Structure formats: C-alpha cells, structure tokens
Coordinates of C-alpha atoms in Angstrom, one line a residue:
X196 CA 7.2 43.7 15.7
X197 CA 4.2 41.9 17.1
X198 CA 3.6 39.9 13.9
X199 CA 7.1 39.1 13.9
X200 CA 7.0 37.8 18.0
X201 CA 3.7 35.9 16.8
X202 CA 5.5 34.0 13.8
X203 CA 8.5 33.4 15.7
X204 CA 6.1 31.8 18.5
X205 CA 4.2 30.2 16.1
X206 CA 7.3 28.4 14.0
X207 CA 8.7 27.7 17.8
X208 CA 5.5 25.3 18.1
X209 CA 5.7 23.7 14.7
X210 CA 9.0 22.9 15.5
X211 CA 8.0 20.6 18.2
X212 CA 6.2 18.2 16.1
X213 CA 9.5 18.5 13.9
X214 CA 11.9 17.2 17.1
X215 CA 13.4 13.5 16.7
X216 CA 12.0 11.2 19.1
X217 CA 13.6 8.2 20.3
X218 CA 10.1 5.4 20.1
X219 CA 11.1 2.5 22.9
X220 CA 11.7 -1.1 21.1
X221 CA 9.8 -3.8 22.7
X222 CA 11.3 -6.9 22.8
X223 CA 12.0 -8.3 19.5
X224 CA 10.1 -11.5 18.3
X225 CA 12.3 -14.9 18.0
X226 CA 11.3 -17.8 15.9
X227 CA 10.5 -21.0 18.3
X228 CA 13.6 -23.1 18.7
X229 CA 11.6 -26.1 17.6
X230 CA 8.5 -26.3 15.2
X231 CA 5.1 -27.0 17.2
X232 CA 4.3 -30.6 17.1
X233 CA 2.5 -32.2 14.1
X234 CA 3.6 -29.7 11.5
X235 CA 5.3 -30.6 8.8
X236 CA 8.9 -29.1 7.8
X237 CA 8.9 -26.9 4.4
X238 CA 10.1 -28.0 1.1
X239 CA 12.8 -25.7 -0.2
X240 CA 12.4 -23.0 -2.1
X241 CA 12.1 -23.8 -5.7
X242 CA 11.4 -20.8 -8.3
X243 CA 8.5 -21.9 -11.0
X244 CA 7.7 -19.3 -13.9
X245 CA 4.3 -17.6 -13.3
X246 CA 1.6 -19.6 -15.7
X247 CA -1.0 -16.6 -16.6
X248 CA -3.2 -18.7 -17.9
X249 CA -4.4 -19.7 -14.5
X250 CA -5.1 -15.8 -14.3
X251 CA -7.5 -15.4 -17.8
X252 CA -11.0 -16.8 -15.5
X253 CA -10.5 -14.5 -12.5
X254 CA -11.3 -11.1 -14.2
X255 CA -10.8 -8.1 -12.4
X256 CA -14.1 -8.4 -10.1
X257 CA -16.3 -6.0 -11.0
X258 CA -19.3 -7.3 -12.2
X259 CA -20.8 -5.4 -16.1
X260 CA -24.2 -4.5 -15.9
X261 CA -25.5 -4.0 -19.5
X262 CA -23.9 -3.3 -22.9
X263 CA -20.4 -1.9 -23.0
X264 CA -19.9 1.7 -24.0
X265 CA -18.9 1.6 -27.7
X266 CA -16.2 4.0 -26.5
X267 CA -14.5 1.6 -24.0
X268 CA -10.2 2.4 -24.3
X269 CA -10.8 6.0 -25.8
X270 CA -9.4 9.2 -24.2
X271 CA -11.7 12.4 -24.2
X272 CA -11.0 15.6 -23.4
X273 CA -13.7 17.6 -21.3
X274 CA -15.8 18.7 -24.0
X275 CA -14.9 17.0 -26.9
X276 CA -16.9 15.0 -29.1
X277 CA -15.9 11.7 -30.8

C-alpha cells in the first residue's frame, strides 16, 4: 500500500505540469497607420518561376579538402565490403 500512496503522490505531481494554463496576451502589434517618411510604397505581388540556374555557383558551403572518396553516393552496411 505504500508504493501504491507513493505512485499516486507521484502521478498527483506530474499532473501539474499537465494542467492548462491560461498565458496573458500583451497587447497585440498594429501596423503604423501611415508608412514612415521617405520610404517607398511596394510594388504588388507578382509571382516569377524560380530560375535554378542562379542556384548552380552557390554550392552547399562546405568546403572539400582533398580527393573525393571513390565511393561518394554508395550505401554500406556496417561491415560490408564493396
């Protein structure tokens, strides 16, 4: 019966972290009524397709120190040999 009290006490305080709490709103942020002075208004939204081939020169910015591993793009098991 002890162990039973002790788990009943012991999910009692688990279940406090569990209880809903209502988290107070601060006040909510309003766009200015009027654009600061000296800034231009934006174009409208136009959609453009995405050109990749602005994206081939970037690479993926990790820099390749020495030779590449003949066995770049393979899948091994632990253990195996190829």
């Amino acid at each position: 019966t002890v162990e039973m009290h002790k788990e009943k006490v012991s999910r009692r305080e688990i279940g406090v972290f569990t209880a809903v709490r209502r988290v107070p709103r601060s006040q909510k942020i309003l766009p200015p009524a009027q654009p600061p002075a000296g800034t231009q208004p934006r174009p409208p939204y136009s959609r453009r397709p995405i050109n990749y081939q602005q994206l081939d020169g970037l690479g993926h910015g990790m820099k390749v120190s020495g030779k590449q591993s003949d066995r770049t793009g393979t899948i091994r098991k632990h253990g195996a040999s190829v």
